[in-house]
Amino acid sequence: MPTMRRLYVFCFRIVFSCTVLPAASFAQSASAQASPELPKLEHFDSKMADPALDPCTDFYQYACSKWMKANPIPADQVSWGTGSPLQIWNESVLRETLEKNAADDATRGAVQKQIGDYWYACIDEKGIEATGAKAIQPELNRIAALKNKKQLAEAIARLHLIIPGAESPDSNQTDAAVFGFSGQQDYDDATRSVATFDQGGMGLPSRQFYLENDEKSQAIRKKYIQHVSNMLVLGGEKPKQAAKDAATVLEIETAMAKMAMDAVPRRDPKNVDNKMTLAQVEALTPSLDLKKYLALVDAPASPQYIVTSPEFFKGLEKLIQQHPLDAWKAYLRWQLLHGEARFLNKAFVDENFNFYSKTLYGAEQQQPRWRRCVRAADRDLGEALGQAYVDRAFGPESKARVLKLVNDLKAALQQDLQAQDWMSAATKQQAVVKLEAQLEKIGYPDHWRDYSSVKIGRTSYVENVQHASEFEFRRWVNKIGKPIDRREWYMTPPTINAYEDPQTNTINFPAGILQPPFFDKDQDDAVNYGAIGTIIGHESIHGFDDQGRKFDAQGNLHDWWTAQDAREYEARGKCIPDEYTQEVPEAGVKQNGLMTQGEDTADNGGMHLAFMALESALARAGKDMDAKNSDGWTPRQEFFLSAANEWCDNERPELLRTQVLTDPHSVAKYRVNNVVANMPEFQKAFSCKKGQPMAHENACRLW
Ligand SMILES: [Zn+2]
């Protein structure tokens, strides 16, 4: 991914969770060793439901509390759920491949050499320790050599090239230095890419972290400023100067937070689709030498430039004028050290962990190095590494079964679209055209990315990361002005996640999530429709959620709704943010249902579609939804138990707070309870009565 986050790719699930395997089985060395045993995956087990509880009071507790009691959070994790063992399983498979290729052996092919050397340099803690802060000195020198503010553009370009994007949400590389830049599919002409300037520049997870004044927010900022100061000291500053510079950094970033567009208006593509000529962009921030920046990142000429938030770039002009060059140098030093800390010696890694993993997400211990190296390799060389994962974990049989499920879910959506009594025939027809054009991608890409130009060596981990980041940044920039490739993936094959992209009109399911407990070839239909079925449904519905519906079959931001139908949609859709705007007591903060509206709409529609698809599948097979199986459950009940099971998750309060404030997804409990409480199908399954918490009186139903 580029340093700028794609705005309209909708993920299904973010796995924050991982675990620690017995330390003895993982020596911290790159030498060949016996592969550790793969961890045991979770499989759905209906015995995990707690008969002592009432499913109509709190279904999440009913389905998950036994599992959650039996599975506390390991010290190096910020959450632990039924999908967590799969995360370790996937990483272990990658690790085997990396280790196998780590020996300096002349028989290795080019790809094996690349991934093997990457692993060797990353796992070599002794070598990294011996080099210490010297590894980042050449980059610090570049910043020190800046002579005037006109050269800021050069320094920013350099940071954009060498700092990677996020490999996982808790890695917290959330924003590019000062602003973001990339190639992006044009909102109005889905066949091509245009250049996009985005807001950025902040080290905390969202603008609220700078602007809210409650006690908790103030305490986090106090720790943040100390962290910035500690990092600057590690980068070679005297403590007194570092403390002063940290205050400057917070001042600059707070100003950026004030200028930046909030997450809620940013959800609406119309608000960020601001097209300009290059001269117009330059006029927003004349102090920034944009021509120089574009030349340094080799940006092709763009037919137009999108500026997601012009106000941010106007504000940036004032900010550049207001602060002297030395203040900007301090800010750039911090951005550099922040972006590269994870790839440096232990003092940097620990300091970064203390703030980002501990303060913001509640982790108590660092994950073992092998896991951090596997995820970095997946981020940097993901499609080279992913081929071995697919060979091992995702055969043609699984692909065929998942494709069948996807087709069943699409048929359910087609049926659902036709059944809407509030939609006119004209809009329905357009909706069906869009659904039929939706392309599904399952498992892995048809063509694997060629990384042969990325220079990877055995001696410097941080340089390897910088080279891979530069490759990735340039790859995105190079798309500008060129046609779009719908077959390209934005996630690597072992990723436990899925996404819909309204601009390519695709739904995408990496092989990493097509495993137990999400997809389990040994389980019956009710279990699989409840688990992976709701995920597939969720992604399909994104094309018709409150923002996704604004894109047409070709992926253009083009209104295909009649005015009356659009009004009806808005009126019905509003039920969802009204319901989800709620206090989250475990997190100590309030959820903003307008920020999570798209995901909540997809959660509700997705589970409904999966249920419809299960009904059809059982009807075709001549099976009864209400016939009890040997465990005493009916398929109707098992579907919901399985849908809840994939969300069973223990979470640290720090994670919950940060998640509620920044994540467009609701937290696990509400992804189950709020959805089932909107479903008469659920109330029938568990005989819930009117007035019980899991039977909403004003149930939302859009799709
Ligand atoms: Zn989603």
XYZ file of C-alpha atoms and ligand atoms in Angstrom:
704
model
C 0.000 0.000 0.000
C 1.134 3.519 -0.610
C 1.832 5.782 2.335
C -1.546 7.324 1.669
C -4.359 5.064 2.642
C -6.885 4.244 -0.044
C -10.076 5.856 1.077
C -12.668 3.540 -0.372
C -11.457 0.039 0.121
C -13.644 -1.662 2.672
C -12.097 -4.294 4.822
C -14.157 -6.872 6.564
C -12.069 -7.645 9.529
C -8.938 -6.425 11.103
C -7.109 -9.031 13.096
C -5.214 -7.236 15.808
C -4.549 -10.439 17.538
C -1.671 -12.768 17.572
C -0.061 -14.963 20.179
C 3.137 -16.252 21.610
C 4.145 -19.805 20.857
C 6.322 -21.692 23.334
C 9.564 -19.724 23.317
C 11.722 -22.843 23.188
C 10.510 -23.766 19.751
C 11.787 -20.540 18.237
C 15.494 -19.906 18.357
C 16.293 -16.330 17.276
C 18.669 -17.328 14.537
C 18.572 -17.542 10.810
C 20.369 -20.837 10.661
C 18.483 -23.861 9.417
C 16.515 -25.549 12.151
C 13.685 -27.989 12.552
C 10.424 -26.241 11.707
C 8.208 -25.661 14.718
C 4.894 -27.431 14.797
C 2.029 -25.491 13.285
C -0.449 -24.240 15.883
C -3.855 -25.844 16.198
C -6.644 -23.966 14.451
C -9.972 -23.168 16.073
C -12.943 -25.034 14.666
C -16.531 -24.091 15.339
C -17.933 -26.064 18.263
C -21.581 -25.590 19.203
C -20.790 -26.835 22.720
C -19.218 -23.442 23.323
C -22.700 -21.930 23.720
C -23.555 -21.455 27.391
C -26.981 -22.957 28.181
C -26.981 -21.152 31.533
C -27.381 -17.829 29.688
C -30.354 -16.467 27.755
C -29.535 -16.016 24.039
C -32.193 -13.288 23.825
C -30.519 -11.120 26.476
C -26.938 -10.987 25.124
C -26.265 -13.366 22.263
C -22.569 -12.523 22.115
C -22.126 -13.654 25.733
C -24.280 -16.721 25.085
C -22.170 -17.785 22.099
C -18.744 -16.608 23.235
C -18.364 -16.358 27.010
C -17.230 -19.964 27.505
C -14.642 -19.615 24.765
C -13.514 -16.242 26.068
C -13.053 -17.544 29.612
C -10.990 -20.436 28.308
C -8.826 -18.210 26.088
C -7.302 -15.245 27.944
C -5.172 -12.701 26.076
C -1.471 -13.640 25.908
C 0.849 -10.936 27.264
C 2.181 -9.934 23.841
C -1.293 -9.587 22.335
C -3.791 -6.775 22.408
C -6.680 -9.129 21.714
C -7.254 -12.819 21.370
C -10.065 -14.304 19.313
C -11.091 -17.435 17.470
C -9.216 -16.176 14.407
C -5.948 -15.622 16.302
C -4.556 -19.165 15.996
C -5.063 -18.856 12.234
C -2.965 -15.692 12.245
C -0.110 -17.619 13.858
C -0.694 -20.577 11.545
C -0.414 -18.356 8.470
C 2.683 -16.652 9.825
C 4.272 -20.007 10.667
C 3.781 -21.218 7.102
C 5.485 -18.077 5.817
C 8.245 -18.501 8.347
C 9.034 -21.993 7.084
C 9.427 -20.636 3.565
C 11.597 -17.745 4.717
C 13.849 -19.948 6.832
C 14.222 -22.526 4.115
C 15.641 -19.873 1.822
C 17.802 -18.004 4.333
C 21.038 -19.941 3.847
C 23.470 -18.286 1.428
C 23.182 -21.032 -1.105
C 24.081 -20.617 -4.790
C 21.248 -22.902 -5.880
C 18.567 -20.454 -4.764
C 16.512 -18.852 -7.539
C 16.148 -15.055 -7.691
C 12.869 -14.953 -5.731
C 14.111 -17.398 -3.090
C 17.299 -15.390 -2.679
C 15.335 -12.201 -2.192
C 12.975 -13.500 0.473
C 15.732 -15.538 2.145
C 18.118 -12.590 2.392
C 15.333 -10.339 3.630
C 14.674 -12.822 6.427
C 18.354 -13.241 7.216
C 18.884 -9.487 7.667
C 15.690 -9.029 9.704
C 16.268 -11.880 12.135
C 19.926 -10.889 12.667
C 19.423 -9.011 15.943
C 23.134 -9.090 16.772
C 24.083 -7.380 13.530
C 21.313 -4.795 13.942
C 22.467 -4.103 17.512
C 26.101 -3.736 16.425
C 25.165 -1.111 13.812
C 22.860 0.724 16.229
C 21.635 4.246 15.419
C 24.327 4.525 12.716
C 21.893 2.732 10.411
C 19.711 5.820 10.223
C 22.497 8.442 10.315
C 22.675 8.997 6.517
C 18.981 9.960 6.551
C 19.417 12.208 9.613
C 22.315 13.893 7.799
C 20.100 14.686 4.824
C 17.670 16.518 7.112
C 20.502 18.323 8.919
C 21.820 19.564 5.561
C 18.602 21.393 4.598
C 19.444 25.044 4.030
C 16.046 26.647 3.514
C 12.331 25.897 3.586
C 12.219 25.593 -0.177
C 14.099 22.324 0.319
C 11.329 20.900 2.524
C 9.773 19.309 -0.562
C 12.954 17.285 -1.129
C 12.998 16.053 2.452
C 9.313 15.110 2.312
C 9.799 13.198 -0.960
C 12.645 11.261 0.607
C 10.556 10.268 3.646
C 7.659 9.231 1.415
C 9.979 6.969 -0.541
C 11.720 5.217 2.341
C 9.001 4.825 4.993
C 6.662 1.888 4.438
C 2.914 1.865 4.920
C 1.260 -0.186 7.630
C 1.619 -3.976 7.690
C -0.835 -4.321 10.517
C -3.087 -1.902 12.353
C -1.034 -1.902 15.541
C 2.135 -0.976 13.657
C 0.733 2.533 13.523
C 2.385 3.929 10.503
C -0.840 5.749 9.853
C 0.093 8.918 8.072
C 2.727 10.027 5.619
C 5.031 12.881 6.639
C 3.286 16.254 6.132
C 0.941 15.015 3.379
C 0.167 11.936 1.316
C 0.702 11.461 -2.387
C -0.141 8.581 -4.713
C -1.815 7.460 -7.883
C -5.489 6.706 -7.385
C -8.341 5.554 -9.549
C -10.262 8.542 -10.851
C -13.692 8.892 -9.226
C -15.233 10.146 -12.437
C -13.425 7.964 -14.964
C -12.802 4.536 -13.487
C -10.640 3.482 -16.423
C -7.655 5.608 -15.370
C -5.516 6.720 -12.455
C -4.917 10.313 -11.392
C -2.512 11.935 -8.965
C -3.885 12.504 -5.464
C -2.702 14.725 -2.645
C -4.049 13.767 0.758
C -3.854 15.243 4.230
C -1.401 13.574 6.597
C 1.474 14.342 8.892
C 0.181 13.173 12.278
C 1.767 10.578 14.558
C -1.325 9.943 16.707
C -4.099 7.691 15.346
C -6.651 10.393 14.521
C -7.253 14.123 14.838
C -9.411 13.615 17.954
C -6.309 12.478 19.810
C -4.938 16.021 19.441
C -8.150 17.941 19.925
C -10.136 16.250 22.720
C -9.567 17.542 26.216
C -10.863 14.794 28.467
C -8.496 13.381 31.063
C -7.595 10.254 29.105
C -6.789 12.230 25.943
C -4.586 14.604 27.909
C -2.761 11.691 29.549
C -2.106 10.080 26.155
C -0.740 13.344 24.767
C 1.567 13.688 27.744
C 2.965 10.240 27.029
C 3.171 11.040 23.329
C 5.277 14.135 23.844
C 7.596 12.127 26.118
C 7.813 9.423 23.440
C 8.683 11.961 20.722
C 11.358 13.382 22.991
C 12.802 9.921 23.776
C 12.972 9.104 20.085
C 14.800 12.328 19.294
C 17.314 11.513 22.035
C 17.862 8.087 20.479
C 18.423 9.913 17.208
C 21.306 11.842 18.829
C 19.763 14.956 20.400
C 20.573 16.249 23.882
C 17.615 15.664 26.266
C 16.940 19.366 26.786
C 16.815 20.098 23.067
C 14.739 16.970 22.463
C 12.113 18.077 24.996
C 11.871 21.452 23.297
C 11.647 19.851 19.849
C 8.964 17.408 21.028
C 6.819 20.360 22.103
C 7.299 21.875 18.638
C 6.304 18.588 16.991
C 3.096 18.447 19.021
C 2.350 22.057 18.117
C 2.803 21.392 14.386
C 0.816 18.158 14.432
C -1.991 19.747 16.471
C -2.257 22.476 13.853
C -2.437 19.756 11.177
C -5.196 18.002 13.121
C -7.199 21.239 13.180
C -6.779 21.730 9.424
C -7.575 18.132 8.539
C -10.974 16.917 7.384
C -12.688 14.657 9.912
C -13.253 10.938 9.299
C -17.029 11.346 8.899
C -17.099 13.849 5.996
C -14.137 11.956 4.474
C -16.425 8.945 4.055
C -18.377 10.799 1.372
C -16.425 10.537 -1.890
C -17.939 13.818 -3.123
C -16.172 15.662 -0.302
C -12.722 14.422 -1.287
C -13.127 14.441 -5.076
C -11.675 17.920 -5.553
C -10.089 18.130 -8.994
C -7.492 20.764 -9.707
C -4.779 21.676 -12.143
C -1.222 21.519 -10.857
C -1.136 25.335 -10.802
C -4.203 25.358 -8.558
C -2.618 22.842 -6.163
C 0.557 24.916 -6.071
C -1.478 28.008 -5.248
C -2.841 26.325 -2.097
C 0.658 25.913 -0.622
C 3.032 28.191 -2.552
C 5.846 27.627 -0.030
C 5.972 23.976 -0.979
C 8.080 23.276 -4.068
C 5.626 20.759 -5.521
C 7.298 20.601 -8.931
C 10.494 19.509 -7.240
C 8.562 16.952 -5.147
C 6.849 15.487 -8.222
C 10.144 15.278 -10.081
C 11.828 13.468 -7.196
C 9.115 10.803 -6.970
C 9.023 10.531 -10.797
C 5.322 11.326 -10.957
C 4.007 11.078 -14.520
C 2.024 14.078 -15.732
C -1.546 13.741 -14.476
C -4.646 14.782 -16.407
C -5.882 16.294 -13.144
C -4.910 16.359 -9.487
C -7.253 15.315 -6.696
C -6.782 17.252 -3.474
C -8.788 15.420 -0.824
C -8.898 18.388 1.536
C -7.907 21.766 0.080
C -8.329 23.369 3.516
C -5.490 21.219 4.815
C -3.138 22.399 2.078
C -4.153 26.024 2.605
C -3.434 25.625 6.310
C -0.111 24.028 5.507
C 1.005 27.250 3.835
C 0.442 29.192 7.060
C 2.127 26.482 9.074
C 5.247 26.494 6.898
C 5.490 30.264 7.170
C 4.831 30.297 10.884
C 7.603 27.897 11.965
C 11.326 28.438 11.346
C 13.412 25.918 9.421
C 14.787 24.428 12.654
C 11.269 23.562 13.838
C 10.582 21.795 10.542
C 13.859 19.917 10.811
C 12.808 18.672 14.252
C 9.450 17.582 12.841
C 11.137 15.747 9.929
C 13.621 14.043 12.273
C 10.723 12.791 14.360
C 8.833 11.577 11.291
C 11.938 9.770 10.064
C 12.684 8.068 13.384
C 9.001 7.251 13.920
C 8.733 5.668 10.484
C 11.920 3.624 10.756
C 12.086 2.773 14.482
C 10.724 -0.750 14.014
C 13.638 -1.623 11.711
C 16.417 -0.303 13.949
C 18.147 -1.506 17.122
C 16.403 -2.584 20.310
C 16.328 0.835 21.969
C 14.236 2.209 19.070
C 12.052 -0.876 18.827
C 11.319 -0.796 22.573
C 10.560 2.914 22.660
C 8.189 2.549 19.710
C 6.519 -0.451 21.353
C 6.059 1.415 24.636
C 3.960 4.113 23.101
C 2.242 2.531 20.125
C 1.601 -1.026 21.270
C 1.414 -0.460 25.024
C -0.111 2.980 25.604
C -2.461 2.987 22.624
C -3.376 -0.712 22.431
C -2.512 -2.204 25.819
C 0.067 -4.857 24.850
C 2.219 -5.961 27.779
C 5.049 -7.626 25.897
C 6.576 -7.492 22.454
C 5.840 -10.236 20.020
C 8.727 -12.547 19.226
C 11.009 -11.230 16.525
C 10.155 -13.978 14.047
C 6.552 -12.810 13.927
C 7.524 -9.186 13.366
C 9.885 -10.262 10.592
C 7.254 -12.435 8.921
C 4.786 -9.551 8.826
C 7.422 -7.150 7.509
C 8.309 -9.633 4.746
C 4.618 -10.007 3.932
C 4.310 -6.215 3.672
C 7.460 -5.741 1.593
C 7.578 -8.845 -0.641
C 4.057 -10.184 -0.090
C 3.315 -11.591 -3.524
C 6.702 -13.311 -3.724
C 6.161 -14.921 -0.346
C 2.460 -15.562 -0.924
C 3.011 -18.120 -3.664
C 4.416 -20.642 -1.212
C 1.507 -19.977 1.143
C -1.025 -20.686 -1.591
C 0.761 -23.894 -2.618
C 0.597 -25.059 0.943
C -2.769 -23.810 2.142
C -5.223 -23.188 -0.667
C -5.873 -25.853 -3.262
C -8.220 -25.754 -6.281
C -10.858 -27.683 -4.338
C -11.140 -24.930 -1.711
C -11.238 -22.319 -4.443
C -14.115 -24.110 -6.170
C -16.123 -24.376 -2.937
C -15.608 -20.734 -2.076
C -16.631 -19.706 -5.587
C -19.857 -21.652 -5.136
C -20.519 -19.837 -1.859
C -19.847 -16.483 -3.519
C -22.319 -17.318 -6.282
C -24.927 -18.330 -3.710
C -24.482 -15.044 -1.877
C -24.743 -13.061 -5.089
C -27.948 -14.907 -5.989
C -29.311 -13.999 -2.547
C -28.443 -10.344 -3.100
C -30.128 -10.384 -6.492
C -33.253 -11.837 -4.894
C -33.061 -9.288 -2.081
C -32.730 -6.360 -4.491
C -35.795 -7.528 -6.404
C -37.798 -7.900 -3.191
C -37.393 -4.260 -2.023
C -40.851 -2.705 -2.189
C -39.494 0.822 -1.775
C -37.281 0.691 -4.870
C -38.561 1.535 -8.353
C -38.111 -0.889 -11.217
C -35.673 1.525 -12.881
C -33.310 1.649 -9.889
C -33.606 -2.103 -9.318
C -32.554 -2.708 -12.866
C -29.453 -0.546 -12.420
C -28.667 -2.284 -9.123
C -28.760 -5.659 -10.836
C -26.484 -4.367 -13.604
C -24.023 -3.285 -10.925
C -24.219 -6.591 -9.071
C -23.675 -8.554 -12.269
C -20.622 -6.470 -13.070
C -19.129 -7.078 -9.616
C -16.003 -9.194 -10.072
C -15.021 -11.677 -7.379
C -11.385 -12.547 -6.768
C -10.653 -15.565 -4.641
C -7.440 -16.601 -2.937
C -4.560 -15.112 -4.882
C -3.674 -13.124 -8.014
C -3.519 -14.618 -11.504
C -0.245 -12.806 -12.121
C 2.328 -12.418 -9.378
C 4.095 -9.104 -8.841
C 7.676 -8.885 -10.065
C 9.992 -7.609 -7.321
C 13.216 -8.228 -9.229
C 14.174 -4.536 -9.166
C 14.080 -4.378 -5.347
C 17.598 -4.519 -3.939
C 17.674 -6.849 -0.941
C 20.905 -7.689 0.874
C 22.004 -9.634 3.924
C 23.662 -6.799 5.839
C 21.107 -4.028 6.505
C 17.519 -4.700 7.478
C 16.539 -1.027 7.445
C 17.977 -0.558 3.957
C 16.003 -3.559 2.701
C 12.830 -2.016 4.085
C 13.697 1.335 2.499
C 14.293 -0.256 -0.906
C 11.041 -2.203 -0.746
C 9.134 0.903 0.386
C 10.557 2.909 -2.472
C 9.525 0.194 -4.918
C 5.981 0.182 -3.538
C 5.636 3.965 -3.431
C 6.899 4.329 -6.989
C 4.688 1.467 -8.167
C 1.624 3.422 -7.006
C 2.857 6.756 -8.339
C 3.652 5.157 -11.676
C -0.026 4.245 -12.132
C -0.851 7.933 -12.703
C -2.338 8.458 -16.159
C -2.415 4.728 -16.874
C -5.324 2.299 -17.267
C -6.653 0.399 -14.248
C -6.045 -3.302 -13.732
C -9.075 -4.832 -11.993
C -7.150 -8.062 -11.426
C -4.632 -6.428 -9.112
C -4.866 -7.193 -5.390
C -4.505 -4.715 -2.511
C -4.010 -7.495 0.049
C -1.471 -10.315 0.088
C -2.601 -13.981 -0.114
C -1.989 -14.876 3.589
C -3.984 -11.883 4.862
C -6.890 -12.673 7.203
C -9.203 -10.073 5.825
C -11.333 -9.291 2.791
C -12.321 -6.144 0.935
C -14.651 -4.585 -1.549
C -13.429 -1.836 -3.823
C -16.252 0.196 -5.355
C -13.983 1.798 -7.944
C -12.936 -1.496 -9.521
C -16.313 -3.002 -8.490
C -14.602 -6.060 -7.061
C -14.928 -8.216 -3.958
C -11.690 -9.844 -2.813
C -11.073 -12.786 -0.490
C -7.416 -13.637 0.189
C -6.544 -17.300 0.821
C -5.576 -16.285 4.377
C -9.188 -15.904 5.503
C -10.489 -18.948 3.615
C -9.414 -21.207 6.486
C -10.935 -22.357 9.802
C -12.795 -20.996 11.657
C -13.952 -18.736 8.802
C -14.166 -21.404 6.102
C -14.011 -25.006 7.189
C -14.421 -27.761 4.645
C -15.203 -30.276 7.398
C -18.201 -28.347 8.733
C -21.766 -28.408 7.481
C -23.462 -25.689 5.447
C -25.060 -23.886 8.401
C -21.631 -23.305 9.950
C -19.964 -22.118 6.741
C -22.810 -19.817 5.665
C -22.790 -18.369 9.199
C -19.038 -17.714 9.123
C -17.517 -17.102 5.671
C -21.021 -16.585 4.210
C -21.584 -13.475 6.324
C -18.145 -12.207 5.285
C -18.895 -12.666 1.593
C -22.301 -11.051 2.098
C -20.679 -8.149 3.940
C -18.343 -7.413 1.018
C -21.094 -7.694 -1.605
C -23.290 -5.311 0.375
C -20.506 -2.702 0.477
C -21.302 -2.007 -3.168
C -24.745 -0.928 -1.902
C -23.936 0.681 1.450
C -24.529 4.385 2.080
C -21.382 5.417 0.164
C -20.805 2.367 -2.052
C -24.217 2.889 -3.666
C -22.918 6.154 -5.154
C -20.605 4.240 -7.534
C -22.010 2.646 -10.681
C -21.322 -0.724 -12.322
C -18.149 0.627 -13.953
C -16.880 2.088 -10.691
C -17.629 5.703 -11.534
C -18.972 8.141 -8.972
C -22.170 8.461 -10.933
C -25.707 8.610 -9.551
C -27.855 5.783 -10.911
C -30.678 6.212 -8.391
C -33.975 7.961 -9.035
C -34.357 10.940 -6.714
C -37.271 9.280 -4.922
C -35.373 5.991 -4.369
C -32.313 7.854 -3.097
C -34.514 9.682 -0.562
C -36.061 6.371 0.522
C -32.615 4.851 0.913
C -31.377 7.725 3.085
C -34.480 7.583 5.264
C -34.209 3.820 5.823
C -30.426 3.816 6.106
C -30.447 6.387 8.914
C -31.792 3.723 11.274
C -28.313 2.202 11.407
C -26.216 5.174 12.634
C -29.027 5.998 15.058
C -28.748 2.514 16.492
C -24.948 2.342 16.558
C -24.338 5.766 18.044
C -23.938 4.383 21.517
C -21.808 4.405 24.618
C -19.256 1.594 24.651
C -18.758 1.155 28.409
C -15.803 -1.253 28.087
C -13.978 1.393 26.044
C -15.051 4.415 28.090
C -15.974 6.345 24.931
C -18.942 6.814 22.645
C -19.197 5.243 19.207
C -20.010 7.604 16.352
C -22.498 5.683 14.221
C -21.913 8.061 11.313
C -18.288 6.913 11.117
C -19.201 3.205 11.194
C -22.340 3.470 9.042
C -20.907 1.756 5.954
C -19.472 -1.179 7.890
C -22.574 -1.570 10.057
C -24.776 -1.530 6.948
C -22.561 -4.247 5.448
C -22.663 -6.291 8.669
C -26.455 -6.209 8.783
C -27.000 -6.889 5.109
C -24.234 -9.483 5.007
C -25.712 -11.662 7.711
C -29.182 -11.389 6.228
C -27.927 -12.419 2.781
C -25.962 -15.341 4.201
C -29.082 -16.536 5.991
C -31.119 -16.309 2.766
C -28.374 -18.219 0.933
C -28.404 -20.973 3.561
C -32.185 -21.307 3.256
C -31.852 -21.739 -0.516
C -28.979 -24.203 -0.203
C -30.863 -26.384 2.277
C -34.059 -26.196 0.219
C -32.118 -27.373 -2.838
C -30.731 -30.280 -0.818
C -34.177 -31.108 0.537
C -33.072 -30.360 4.114
C -35.070 -28.701 6.852
C -33.906 -25.469 8.566
C -35.554 -26.656 11.785
C -34.422 -30.281 11.971
C -32.206 -30.900 15.001
C -28.754 -32.353 14.452
C -27.015 -34.820 16.793
C -25.890 -31.953 19.048
C -29.463 -30.757 19.432
C -29.184 -27.637 17.277
C -31.151 -26.775 14.169
C -29.355 -25.322 11.116
C -31.225 -22.065 11.828
C -29.589 -21.885 15.280
C -26.222 -23.186 14.203
C -25.983 -20.467 11.552
C -26.177 -17.735 14.201
C -23.879 -19.542 16.641
C -21.255 -19.797 13.914
C -21.742 -16.161 12.860
C -21.092 -15.116 16.475
C -18.245 -17.589 16.963
C -16.018 -15.945 14.370
C -16.221 -12.752 16.444
C -15.469 -14.252 19.877
C -12.629 -12.019 20.972
C -11.034 -10.870 24.211
C -9.812 -7.290 23.887
C -7.746 -4.967 26.030
C -9.521 -1.759 27.090
C -6.794 0.391 25.471
C -7.399 -1.338 22.142
C -11.163 -0.907 22.497
C -10.836 2.810 23.178
C -8.502 3.425 20.232
C -10.666 1.247 18.009
C -13.934 2.987 18.865
C -12.304 6.365 18.199
C -10.614 5.472 14.909
C -11.943 2.275 13.324
C -14.837 2.411 10.845
C -15.859 -1.061 12.096
C -17.889 -1.588 15.251
C -16.277 -3.637 18.007
C -16.868 -7.402 17.940
C -19.720 -7.555 20.435
C -21.867 -5.119 18.448
C -21.014 -6.759 15.136
C -22.957 -9.678 16.584
C -25.579 -8.280 18.956
C -26.732 -5.215 17.028
C -27.069 -7.311 13.890
C -29.001 -10.266 15.303
C -31.282 -7.923 17.251
C -32.338 -6.478 13.877
C -33.188 -9.933 12.467
C -36.605 -11.590 12.866
C -34.843 -14.728 11.546
C -32.732 -14.747 14.707
C -35.665 -14.139 17.016
C -37.417 -17.124 15.456
C -34.307 -19.309 15.862
C -34.072 -18.686 19.615
C -37.720 -17.856 20.386
C -36.927 -14.307 21.527
C -39.898 -12.251 22.642
C -40.738 -8.629 21.939
C -39.093 -6.347 24.469
C -36.039 -8.561 25.005
C -32.672 -6.920 24.224
C -31.987 -9.156 21.190
C -35.336 -8.210 19.596
C -35.173 -4.551 18.606
C -38.544 -2.909 18.503
C -37.539 -0.612 15.620
C -35.393 -3.126 13.817
C -33.261 -1.739 10.989
C -33.450 -3.551 7.673
C -32.029 -2.058 4.555
C -30.705 -5.039 2.655
Zn -16.401 -3.827 5.456
